[in-house]
Amino acid sequence: MSEHFDVAVLGLGPGGEVAADRLLKAGKNVVVFERELIGGECAYWACIPSKTVLRPPEARTEVQRAAGVSGAELDWAATAKYRDYMIRNLDDQAQVDGYIKEGAVVIKDEARITGPGRIQAGDREITAEHIIIATGSDAVIPPLDGIDQITAWTNRETYTTSTLPERAVIIGGSAVGVETATFLARFGVAITLIHRGERLLDREGPRVGELAHQYLQEAGIDIRLATSAVQARREGADSIIELQTRDGDPAGEVAADVVIFGTGRTPRTEGLGFEHAGVTLGDHGEIQIDDHCRAGENTWAIGDVTGIMPFTHVAKYQGRIAADAILGRPHPATYDGIPRVVFTDPEIAGAGLTQEQATKQGIRTIATELDLADAIARPWTYEQDPRGHLGLLADADRKILIGAWAVGPMAGEWIHHASLAIRTQLPIDTLLDQVAQFPTYHEAYQVALEQLDLPLTGSRNVQAGARRNWHTTRPPSPS
Ligand SMILES: Cc1cc2nc3c(=O)[nH]c(=O)nc-3n(C[C@H](O)[C@H](O)[C@H](O)COP(=O)(O)OP(=O)(O)OC[C@H]3O[C@@H](n4cnc5c(N)ncnc54)[C@H](O)[C@@H]3O)c2cc1C
Ligand SMILES: NC(=O)c1ccc[n+]([C@@H]2O[C@H](COP(=O)([O-])OP(=O)(O)OC[C@H]3O[C@@H](n4cnc5c(N)ncnc54)[C@H](O)[C@@H]3O)[C@@H](O)[C@H]2O)c1
């Protein structure tokens, strides 16, 4: 006999967890399925371990760059120990107990949809009024010839390893590749980063790629752009990757102890019977959803499996959207201005459109870029030889911000000012009236907005290119 529930949640990564929590709090009868660990990719193999191991090198850089403090040493054994604590030693028993305490039925097994509102997991059959699919994504490893011969890692091996290799080749110059290169290089691993695009982080604008390149190179990383991994082989203890240019010409080979793939992700949809719930898949296997995360009749999909914006914060947001729709208080999802942060050193952040995307949409734009060291005091009080850039993109007709990027210490924190402005379409006139705490990185927005040279209604606009002079409050320039 099958058991019946109000809602079944398939997959308890960040998306599924938020949806389940919200529904349980609202008094719904909820069953949750998880085939691995409650918390999903993010909690054990992705966001949490990667940000945990990136922090000690960042702290060391801070010590090296701040005047009057010295002596920071990295300790891999202690870092790995703290990382293991942060990933709960790959044990989710406390999470299972927590959900049971909250009133959920927890089934630690793979769920398959067998018909509308019907789910099978092992020998259990469940029916549910609503199904939320939150099954996430898997790492993609390109099918290179000889791949079976080499030591190939994805994020899973990389972020659970107890020993570090001496040399690693990283394939892919997007978020995973760039963060992983930063982490390992700072811990002394010799890194070659292979990227088939013309610039790193090529979903962002060219300046972001340029700055990322500069900082990664300064960290000692050997970066090969416009280059693809085409073949793999083993020679003794070495894993060898053969390379090719974009035109198909040989581009040499690289030998390493391990080859790490940061070559994208694919939605987990195969063989899970989603077609029985009337779900439609897109060209990349992603589940198609509407503004309320509806994927079919009483069927919802959230997180990486939708392929919309594969970030934890987006999975969590969609978890709220789907749960609220089920609870009869629907509000549509909007994805404008959601932040994108790459936790390198310094951090790289973006929100909204790039110039290229805006141009494709036919928007008349005005853009500006600010070198923070020329414009505000905080970079100087923060570190010697200060780093930091902010770029803004405005819609010249609507006089609102439509895009922003930032590269600098804690850029992942201060990008949220732009994110909110873009999401809420705050008039630039209003933004110009904001008063930021002195001395903070936030002050850069004021200067950059004034540089935009938009004809505004208020009297706050200044001449194009004018720079706020903060020198009256700045100490003499360090030589
Ligand atoms: C190295 C790395 C670093 C990252 N860092 C960040 C970051 O700093 N910030 C950020 O926002 N994003 C980051 N991401 C992306 C982030 O990890 C994902 O966007 C996020 O995990 C997606 O959440 P989700 O709930 O959709 O899926 P997942 O976290 O993948 O969880 C899905 C869950 O569903 C379970 N499951 C799958 N199929 C079934 C089934 N049939 N039955 C039962 N259970 C099932 C899986 O076991 C899994 O636990 C990173 C990704 C990587 C690879
Ligand atoms: N801080 C964060 O929020 C964070 C951190 C890491 C990952 N993530 C998310 O996780 C997901 C996966 O990230 P990712 O970096 O693996 O994927 P991605 O899809 O963003 O990038 C993969 C890159 O690998 C390149 N590539 C693929 N095959 C190649 C080959 N054979 N040779 C050379 N280059 C090749 C592609 O051109 C592409 O640029 C992304 O959606 C990302 O947003 C987020």
Coordinates of C-alpha atoms and ligand atoms in Angstrom, one line a residue:
M1 CA 0.0 0.0 0.0
S2 CA 1.3 3.4 -0.8
E3 CA 1.7 6.2 1.7
H4 CA 0.2 9.6 0.9
F5 CA 1.7 13.1 1.5
D6 CA 0.9 16.7 0.8
V7 CA 4.4 17.3 -0.8
A8 CA 7.3 15.0 -1.8
V9 CA 10.7 16.7 -2.2
L10 CA 13.2 14.8 -4.4
G11 CA 16.7 15.8 -3.4
L12 CA 17.8 17.7 -0.3
G13 CA 20.5 20.0 -1.6
P14 CA 20.1 23.7 -0.7
G15 CA 17.0 24.1 -3.0
G16 CA 15.2 21.1 -1.6
E17 CA 16.1 21.9 2.0
V18 CA 14.6 25.5 1.8
A19 CA 11.4 24.2 0.1
A20 CA 11.0 21.4 2.6
D21 CA 11.6 23.6 5.6
R22 CA 9.1 26.2 4.5
L23 CA 6.4 23.6 3.8
L24 CA 7.0 21.9 7.1
K25 CA 6.8 25.2 9.0
A26 CA 3.5 25.9 7.2
G27 CA 2.2 22.5 8.6
K28 CA 2.4 20.4 5.5
N29 CA 2.8 16.7 5.6
V30 CA 6.1 16.3 3.8
V31 CA 8.3 13.3 2.6
V32 CA 11.9 14.0 1.6
F33 CA 14.1 11.8 -0.5
E34 CA 17.9 12.0 -0.5
R35 CA 20.1 9.4 -2.1
E36 CA 23.4 10.6 -0.8
L37 CA 23.7 13.3 2.0
I38 CA 21.2 15.9 3.1
G39 CA 22.8 19.2 2.2
G40 CA 23.6 18.2 -1.4
E41 CA 26.7 19.0 -3.5
C42 CA 27.0 22.5 -1.9
A43 CA 27.4 21.3 1.7
Y44 CA 29.9 18.5 1.2
W45 CA 31.8 18.9 -2.1
A46 CA 31.3 22.4 -3.5
C47 CA 30.5 25.8 -1.9
I48 CA 31.3 25.0 1.7
P49 CA 34.6 23.1 1.4
S50 CA 35.8 25.3 -1.4
K51 CA 35.2 28.6 0.5
T52 CA 36.6 27.0 3.7
V53 CA 39.9 26.1 2.1
L54 CA 40.1 29.4 0.2
R55 CA 39.9 31.4 3.4
P56 CA 43.4 30.6 5.0
P57 CA 45.3 31.7 1.9
E58 CA 43.1 34.9 1.7
A59 CA 43.9 35.6 5.4
R60 CA 47.6 35.1 4.7
T61 CA 47.4 37.6 1.8
E62 CA 45.7 40.1 4.1
V63 CA 48.5 39.8 6.6
Q64 CA 51.1 40.1 3.8
R65 CA 49.5 43.2 2.4
A66 CA 48.6 45.0 5.7
A67 CA 51.4 47.2 7.0
G68 CA 52.7 46.3 10.5
V69 CA 51.8 42.7 10.7
S70 CA 53.7 39.6 9.6
G71 CA 54.2 35.9 10.1
A72 CA 51.1 34.3 8.7
E73 CA 51.9 30.6 7.7
L74 CA 49.6 28.2 5.9
D75 CA 49.0 24.8 7.6
W76 CA 47.3 22.4 5.2
A77 CA 46.7 19.7 7.9
A78 CA 44.8 22.2 10.1
T79 CA 42.9 23.5 7.1
A80 CA 41.8 20.0 6.0
K81 CA 40.8 19.2 9.6
Y82 CA 38.6 22.3 9.7
R83 CA 37.2 21.6 6.2
D84 CA 36.3 18.1 7.4
Y85 CA 34.4 19.6 10.4
M86 CA 32.6 22.0 8.0
I87 CA 31.6 19.1 5.7
R88 CA 30.4 17.2 8.8
N89 CA 32.9 14.4 8.0
L90 CA 30.5 13.4 5.2
D91 CA 27.9 12.4 7.8
D92 CA 24.3 13.7 7.7
Q93 CA 22.8 11.9 10.6
A94 CA 22.1 15.1 12.5
Q95 CA 20.3 16.5 9.4
V96 CA 18.2 13.3 9.1
D97 CA 17.3 13.6 12.8
G98 CA 16.5 17.3 12.4
Y99 CA 14.0 16.7 9.6
I100 CA 12.4 13.8 11.5
K101 CA 12.0 16.2 14.5
E102 CA 10.5 18.8 12.3
G103 CA 7.8 16.2 11.3
A104 CA 9.1 15.1 7.9
V105 CA 9.3 11.5 6.7
V106 CA 12.9 11.0 5.5
I107 CA 13.7 8.4 2.9
K108 CA 17.4 7.9 2.3
D109 CA 17.1 6.4 -1.1
E110 CA 17.0 7.3 -4.8
A111 CA 13.5 8.4 -5.8
R112 CA 11.9 7.8 -9.3
I113 CA 8.7 9.2 -10.5
T114 CA 6.4 6.4 -11.8
G115 CA 3.3 8.4 -12.7
P116 CA 1.6 11.7 -11.9
G117 CA 2.0 12.2 -8.1
R118 CA 3.6 8.7 -7.7
I119 CA 7.1 8.0 -6.5
Q120 CA 9.1 4.8 -6.0
A121 CA 12.2 4.6 -3.8
G122 CA 13.5 1.1 -3.1
D123 CA 10.4 -1.0 -2.2
R124 CA 8.5 2.0 -0.9
E125 CA 5.7 3.6 -3.0
I126 CA 4.6 7.1 -2.2
T127 CA 1.8 9.3 -3.6
A128 CA 1.9 13.0 -3.1
E129 CA -0.3 16.0 -4.0
H130 CA 2.7 17.9 -5.1
I131 CA 6.2 16.8 -6.2
I132 CA 9.2 19.2 -6.0
I133 CA 12.2 18.0 -8.1
A134 CA 15.5 19.3 -6.6
T135 CA 17.9 16.7 -7.9
G136 CA 20.8 19.1 -8.7
S137 CA 23.5 18.5 -11.2
D138 CA 26.5 16.2 -11.9
A139 CA 30.0 17.2 -12.9
V140 CA 30.8 16.8 -16.6
I141 CA 34.0 15.2 -17.7
P142 CA 34.7 15.5 -21.4
P143 CA 35.1 12.1 -23.1
L144 CA 38.8 12.5 -23.8
D145 CA 40.6 9.5 -25.3
G146 CA 42.7 7.9 -22.6
I147 CA 40.7 9.5 -19.7
D148 CA 40.6 6.1 -17.9
Q149 CA 44.4 6.0 -17.7
I150 CA 44.9 9.3 -15.8
T151 CA 44.2 10.5 -12.3
A152 CA 41.1 12.6 -13.0
W153 CA 39.4 14.6 -10.2
T154 CA 36.2 16.5 -10.2
N155 CA 35.2 18.9 -7.4
R156 CA 34.4 15.9 -5.2
E157 CA 38.0 14.5 -5.0
T158 CA 39.5 18.0 -5.0
Y159 CA 37.5 19.3 -2.0
T160 CA 37.7 16.2 0.1
T161 CA 41.4 15.3 -0.4
S162 CA 43.6 14.9 2.6
T163 CA 46.8 15.2 0.6
L164 CA 47.7 17.8 -1.9
P165 CA 49.3 16.9 -5.2
E166 CA 52.6 18.6 -6.2
R167 CA 51.4 19.5 -9.7
A168 CA 47.9 19.7 -11.1
V169 CA 46.4 20.5 -14.5
I170 CA 43.0 22.2 -14.2
I171 CA 40.7 22.1 -17.2
G172 CA 38.1 24.9 -17.4
G173 CA 38.6 28.5 -16.7
S174 CA 35.2 29.3 -15.3
A175 CA 34.2 29.5 -11.6
V176 CA 35.3 26.0 -10.5
G177 CA 38.6 26.2 -12.5
V178 CA 39.5 29.7 -11.3
E179 CA 38.6 29.1 -7.6
T180 CA 40.4 25.7 -7.5
A181 CA 43.5 27.1 -9.2
T182 CA 43.6 29.9 -6.6
F183 CA 43.2 27.5 -3.6
L184 CA 45.8 25.0 -4.8
A185 CA 48.4 27.5 -6.1
R186 CA 48.2 29.4 -2.7
F187 CA 48.9 26.1 -1.0
G188 CA 52.0 25.6 -3.2
V189 CA 50.7 23.3 -5.9
A190 CA 52.1 24.0 -9.4
I191 CA 49.1 24.7 -11.5
T192 CA 48.5 24.8 -15.2
L193 CA 45.1 26.1 -16.1
I194 CA 43.7 25.1 -19.5
H195 CA 40.8 27.1 -20.8
R196 CA 39.3 26.9 -24.3
G197 CA 37.8 30.4 -24.2
E198 CA 39.7 33.6 -25.2
R199 CA 39.6 34.9 -21.6
L200 CA 39.0 33.5 -18.1
L201 CA 35.4 33.7 -16.7
D202 CA 34.1 34.4 -20.2
R203 CA 30.5 34.8 -19.1
E204 CA 31.6 38.1 -17.5
G205 CA 32.9 41.1 -19.4
P206 CA 36.4 41.3 -20.9
R207 CA 37.8 43.6 -18.1
V208 CA 36.8 41.0 -15.5
G209 CA 38.6 38.3 -17.4
E210 CA 41.7 40.5 -17.7
L211 CA 41.8 41.3 -14.0
A212 CA 41.2 37.6 -13.1
H213 CA 44.1 36.7 -15.4
Q214 CA 46.4 39.2 -13.9
Y215 CA 45.7 38.1 -10.3
L216 CA 46.0 34.4 -11.1
Q217 CA 49.2 35.0 -12.9
E218 CA 50.6 36.9 -9.9
A219 CA 49.7 33.7 -7.9
G220 CA 52.1 31.8 -10.2
I221 CA 49.5 30.0 -12.2
D222 CA 50.4 29.0 -15.8
I223 CA 47.3 30.0 -17.8
R224 CA 46.7 28.6 -21.4
L225 CA 43.8 30.4 -23.1
A226 CA 42.1 29.4 -26.4
T227 CA 43.4 25.9 -25.7
S228 CA 41.5 22.6 -25.3
A229 CA 42.4 19.3 -23.7
V230 CA 42.0 16.7 -26.4
Q231 CA 43.7 13.5 -25.3
A232 CA 45.0 11.9 -22.1
R233 CA 47.6 9.3 -21.3
R234 CA 49.6 8.0 -18.4
E235 CA 53.4 7.8 -18.3
G236 CA 54.6 6.2 -15.1
A237 CA 53.2 8.3 -12.3
D238 CA 52.4 11.2 -14.6
S239 CA 49.0 12.0 -16.0
I240 CA 49.5 13.7 -19.3
I241 CA 47.1 16.0 -21.1
E242 CA 47.6 16.8 -24.8
L243 CA 46.4 20.2 -25.9
Q244 CA 45.1 21.8 -29.1
T245 CA 44.5 25.4 -30.2
R246 CA 41.1 26.6 -31.3
D247 CA 42.2 26.0 -34.9
G248 CA 42.9 22.4 -34.2
D249 CA 46.7 22.7 -34.2
P250 CA 48.7 20.8 -31.5
A251 CA 49.5 23.0 -28.5
G252 CA 51.9 20.7 -26.6
E253 CA 51.2 18.7 -23.5
V254 CA 51.3 19.1 -19.8
A255 CA 52.2 16.5 -17.2
A256 CA 50.9 16.5 -13.6
D257 CA 50.0 14.3 -10.7
V258 CA 46.3 14.9 -11.1
V259 CA 44.0 16.4 -13.7
I260 CA 41.1 18.4 -12.3
F261 CA 38.0 19.0 -14.4
G262 CA 36.0 22.2 -13.9
T263 CA 34.3 21.7 -17.2
G264 CA 30.7 22.3 -16.3
R265 CA 27.7 20.5 -14.9
T266 CA 24.7 18.6 -16.3
P267 CA 21.2 18.5 -14.7
R268 CA 20.4 15.2 -12.9
T269 CA 17.3 14.1 -14.8
E270 CA 18.3 10.9 -16.6
G271 CA 16.5 7.7 -15.7
L272 CA 14.4 9.3 -12.9
G273 CA 11.1 9.0 -14.7
F274 CA 10.4 12.7 -14.8
E275 CA 8.5 12.2 -18.1
H276 CA 5.8 10.5 -16.1
A277 CA 5.1 13.8 -14.4
G278 CA 4.6 15.7 -17.7
V279 CA 8.0 17.5 -17.3
T280 CA 9.7 18.9 -20.4
L281 CA 13.5 18.9 -20.8
G282 CA 15.5 21.5 -22.6
D283 CA 18.4 20.9 -25.0
H284 CA 20.9 20.4 -22.1
G285 CA 18.6 18.1 -20.2
E286 CA 17.4 20.9 -17.9
I287 CA 13.8 20.9 -16.6
Q288 CA 11.7 23.7 -18.1
I289 CA 9.8 25.7 -15.6
D290 CA 7.6 28.8 -15.5
D291 CA 8.0 31.9 -13.3
H292 CA 6.7 30.0 -10.3
C293 CA 9.0 27.0 -10.8
R294 CA 6.1 24.9 -12.1
A295 CA 7.3 22.1 -14.3
G296 CA 4.0 20.3 -14.9
E297 CA 0.7 19.7 -13.2
N298 CA 1.4 19.9 -9.4
T299 CA 5.1 19.3 -10.3
W300 CA 7.8 21.8 -9.5
A301 CA 11.5 22.0 -10.2
I302 CA 14.2 24.1 -8.4
G303 CA 17.9 24.6 -8.4
D304 CA 20.6 23.3 -10.7
V305 CA 18.2 20.8 -12.3
T306 CA 16.5 23.8 -14.0
G307 CA 19.8 25.1 -15.5
I308 CA 18.6 28.7 -15.0
M309 CA 21.4 30.0 -12.8
P310 CA 23.3 27.2 -11.1
F311 CA 24.1 28.8 -7.8
T312 CA 23.1 27.9 -4.3
H313 CA 21.4 31.2 -3.6
V314 CA 19.3 30.7 -6.7
A315 CA 18.3 27.2 -5.7
K316 CA 17.3 28.5 -2.3
Y317 CA 15.3 31.4 -3.9
Q318 CA 13.5 29.0 -6.1
G319 CA 12.8 26.8 -3.1
R320 CA 10.9 29.8 -1.6
I321 CA 9.1 30.5 -4.9
A322 CA 7.9 26.9 -5.3
A323 CA 6.9 26.4 -1.7
D324 CA 5.0 29.7 -1.6
A325 CA 3.2 28.7 -4.8
I326 CA 2.2 25.4 -3.2
L327 CA 1.1 27.2 -0.1
G328 CA -1.3 29.4 -2.2
R329 CA 0.8 32.7 -1.9
P330 CA 2.4 32.7 -5.3
H331 CA 5.0 35.4 -6.3
P332 CA 6.9 35.1 -9.6
A333 CA 10.7 34.6 -9.6
T334 CA 12.8 37.3 -11.2
Y335 CA 16.5 36.7 -11.9
D336 CA 17.6 40.2 -12.7
G337 CA 20.7 41.4 -10.8
I338 CA 21.3 38.2 -8.8
P339 CA 24.9 38.3 -7.7
R340 CA 27.6 36.1 -9.1
V341 CA 30.7 35.8 -6.9
V342 CA 34.0 34.0 -7.7
F343 CA 35.9 33.6 -4.4
T344 CA 39.4 34.3 -5.7
D345 CA 41.9 36.6 -4.2
P346 CA 40.8 39.3 -4.5
E347 CA 37.1 38.4 -5.0
I348 CA 35.4 38.8 -8.4
A349 CA 31.7 39.7 -8.4
G350 CA 29.1 40.5 -11.0
A351 CA 25.4 41.4 -11.1
G352 CA 23.0 42.0 -14.0
L353 CA 24.0 42.3 -17.6
T354 CA 27.4 42.6 -19.3
Q355 CA 27.8 45.2 -22.0
E356 CA 27.6 42.5 -24.6
Q357 CA 24.3 41.2 -23.3
A358 CA 22.8 44.7 -23.0
T359 CA 23.8 45.5 -26.6
K360 CA 22.2 42.3 -27.8
Q361 CA 19.0 43.4 -26.1
G362 CA 19.2 46.8 -27.9
I363 CA 19.7 48.8 -24.7
R364 CA 21.4 52.2 -25.1
T365 CA 24.0 52.0 -22.4
I366 CA 26.6 54.2 -20.5
A367 CA 29.4 52.4 -18.8
T368 CA 32.1 53.4 -16.4
E369 CA 35.1 51.9 -14.6
L370 CA 36.7 53.0 -11.4
D371 CA 40.2 52.2 -10.0
L372 CA 39.3 52.3 -6.4
A373 CA 42.8 53.3 -5.3
D374 CA 42.4 56.6 -7.2
A375 CA 39.0 57.3 -5.8
I376 CA 38.3 56.3 -2.2
A377 CA 40.2 55.8 1.0
R378 CA 39.2 52.3 2.1
P379 CA 41.6 50.4 -0.2
W380 CA 44.5 52.3 1.3
T381 CA 43.5 51.8 4.9
Y382 CA 42.9 48.1 4.1
E383 CA 46.1 47.2 2.4
Q384 CA 49.4 48.4 0.9
D385 CA 49.5 48.6 -2.9
P386 CA 45.7 48.5 -2.9
R387 CA 43.6 46.5 -5.3
G388 CA 40.1 47.1 -6.4
H389 CA 38.0 48.0 -9.5
L390 CA 34.3 48.7 -9.9
G391 CA 32.4 48.8 -13.2
L392 CA 28.9 50.1 -13.7
L393 CA 26.5 49.8 -16.7
A394 CA 23.5 52.0 -16.9
D395 CA 20.5 52.1 -19.2
A396 CA 20.8 55.6 -20.6
D397 CA 17.2 56.0 -21.3
R398 CA 15.6 54.6 -18.2
K399 CA 18.4 56.0 -16.0
I400 CA 18.8 52.8 -13.9
L401 CA 21.7 50.5 -13.3
I402 CA 21.5 47.3 -15.4
G403 CA 24.9 45.8 -14.7
A404 CA 27.9 45.9 -12.3
W405 CA 31.1 44.1 -11.7
A406 CA 33.7 44.4 -9.0
V407 CA 37.1 43.0 -8.4
G408 CA 38.7 43.6 -5.0
P409 CA 38.8 42.6 -1.4
M410 CA 35.3 41.5 -0.2
A411 CA 33.8 42.4 -3.6
G412 CA 31.3 39.6 -2.9
E413 CA 30.0 41.6 0.0
W414 CA 29.7 45.0 -1.6
I415 CA 28.3 43.8 -4.9
H416 CA 25.0 43.4 -3.1
H417 CA 24.4 47.2 -3.3
A418 CA 24.4 47.0 -7.1
S419 CA 22.4 43.8 -7.0
L420 CA 19.6 45.4 -5.1
A421 CA 19.7 48.5 -7.2
I422 CA 19.4 46.4 -10.4
R423 CA 16.7 44.1 -9.0
T424 CA 14.5 47.0 -7.8
Q425 CA 15.4 49.3 -10.7
L426 CA 16.2 52.1 -8.3
P427 CA 16.6 55.4 -10.2
I428 CA 20.3 56.5 -10.4
D429 CA 19.1 59.8 -8.9
T430 CA 18.1 58.0 -5.8
L431 CA 21.3 56.0 -5.7
L432 CA 23.3 59.2 -5.9
D433 CA 21.5 60.4 -2.8
Q434 CA 22.8 57.4 -0.8
V435 CA 25.4 58.2 1.9
A436 CA 27.9 55.5 2.4
Q437 CA 29.9 55.1 5.6
F438 CA 33.4 56.5 5.4
P439 CA 35.8 54.8 4.8
T440 CA 34.2 51.7 3.1
Y441 CA 34.4 50.0 -0.3
H442 CA 30.7 51.1 -0.7
E443 CA 31.9 54.7 -1.3
A444 CA 33.1 53.6 -4.7
Y445 CA 29.5 53.5 -6.0
Q446 CA 29.0 57.2 -5.4
V447 CA 32.1 58.1 -7.4
A448 CA 31.4 55.6 -10.2
L449 CA 27.8 56.8 -10.4
E450 CA 28.9 60.4 -10.7
Q451 CA 31.3 59.3 -13.4
L452 CA 28.5 57.8 -15.5
D453 CA 27.7 61.3 -16.9
L454 CA 23.9 60.7 -17.1
P455 CA 21.8 63.9 -17.5
L456 CA 19.8 63.5 -14.3
T457 CA 17.1 65.5 -12.7
G458 CA 18.9 66.5 -9.5
S459 CA 21.9 68.7 -9.1
R460 CA 24.2 65.9 -8.0
N461 CA 25.5 65.1 -11.4
V462 CA 29.1 66.1 -12.1
Q463 CA 31.2 66.3 -15.2
A464 CA 32.1 63.1 -17.0
G465 CA 35.4 61.7 -15.8
A466 CA 35.5 63.8 -12.7
R467 CA 37.0 62.0 -9.8
R468 CA 36.1 62.5 -6.2
N469 CA 39.1 63.8 -4.4
W470 CA 39.5 62.1 -1.1
H471 CA 43.1 63.1 -0.6
T472 CA 42.2 65.5 2.2
T473 CA 41.4 62.5 4.3
R474 CA 44.1 60.2 2.9
P475 CA 47.5 59.7 4.6
P476 CA 50.6 60.6 2.5
S477 CA 51.0 58.1 -0.3
P478 CA 53.2 55.1 0.7
S479 CA 56.3 55.1 -1.4
Ligands
LIG1 C1 33.3 23.4 -6.7 C2 31.9 24.1 -6.7 C3 31.8 25.2 -5.9 C4 30.6 25.9 -5.8 N1 30.6 27.0 -5.1 C5 29.4 27.8 -5.0 C6 29.4 28.9 -4.2 O1 30.3 29.3 -3.6 N2 28.2 29.6 -4.2 C7 27.1 29.2 -4.9 O2 26.1 29.9 -4.9 N3 27.2 28.1 -5.7 C8 28.3 27.4 -5.7 N4 28.3 26.2 -6.5 C9 27.1 25.7 -7.1 C10 26.2 25.0 -6.1 O3 26.9 23.9 -5.5 C11 24.9 24.5 -6.7 O4 24.3 25.5 -7.4 C12 24.0 24.0 -5.7 O5 24.5 22.9 -5.0 C13 22.6 23.6 -6.3 O6 21.8 23.1 -5.3 P1 20.6 22.1 -5.7 O7 19.8 22.0 -4.4 O8 20.0 22.4 -6.9 O9 21.4 20.7 -6.0 P2 22.5 19.8 -5.2 O10 23.2 20.6 -4.3 O11 23.2 19.1 -6.3 O12 21.6 18.8 -4.4 C14 20.7 17.9 -5.1 C15 20.5 16.7 -4.1 O13 19.6 15.8 -4.7 C16 20.0 14.4 -4.5 N5 19.4 13.6 -5.5 C17 19.6 13.6 -6.8 N6 18.8 12.7 -7.5 C18 18.0 12.2 -6.5 C19 17.0 11.2 -6.5 N7 16.5 10.7 -7.6 N8 16.5 10.8 -5.3 C20 16.9 11.4 -4.2 N9 17.8 12.3 -4.1 C21 18.4 12.7 -5.2 C22 21.5 14.5 -4.6 O14 22.1 13.4 -3.9 C23 21.8 15.9 -3.9 O15 22.0 15.7 -2.5 C24 29.5 25.5 -6.6 C25 29.6 24.3 -7.4 C26 30.8 23.7 -7.4 C27 30.9 22.4 -8.3
LIG2 N1 31.4 30.9 -6.4 C1 30.4 30.3 -7.0 O1 29.2 30.7 -6.9 C2 30.7 29.1 -7.8 C3 31.9 28.4 -7.7 C4 32.1 27.3 -8.4 C5 31.1 26.8 -9.3 N2 29.9 27.5 -9.3 C6 28.9 27.0 -10.3 O2 29.1 25.7 -10.6 C7 28.8 25.4 -12.0 C8 29.9 24.7 -12.6 O3 31.1 25.5 -12.8 P1 32.2 25.2 -13.8 O4 33.3 26.2 -13.7 O5 32.6 23.7 -13.7 O6 31.4 25.2 -15.2 P2 31.1 26.3 -16.3 O7 30.1 25.6 -17.2 O8 30.9 27.6 -15.8 O9 32.5 26.4 -17.1 C9 33.2 25.3 -17.7 C10 34.3 25.8 -18.6 O10 35.1 24.7 -19.0 C11 35.5 24.9 -20.4 N3 35.8 23.6 -21.0 C12 34.9 22.6 -21.1 N4 35.5 21.6 -21.7 C13 36.8 21.9 -22.0 C14 38.0 21.3 -22.5 N5 37.9 20.0 -23.0 N6 39.2 22.0 -22.6 C15 39.2 23.2 -22.1 N7 38.2 23.9 -21.5 C16 37.0 23.3 -21.5 C17 34.3 25.6 -20.9 O11 34.6 26.3 -22.1 C18 33.8 26.5 -19.8 O12 34.3 27.8 -19.9 C19 28.6 26.8 -12.6 O13 27.3 27.0 -12.9 C20 29.1 27.8 -11.6 O14 28.3 29.0 -11.6 C21 29.7 28.6 -8.6

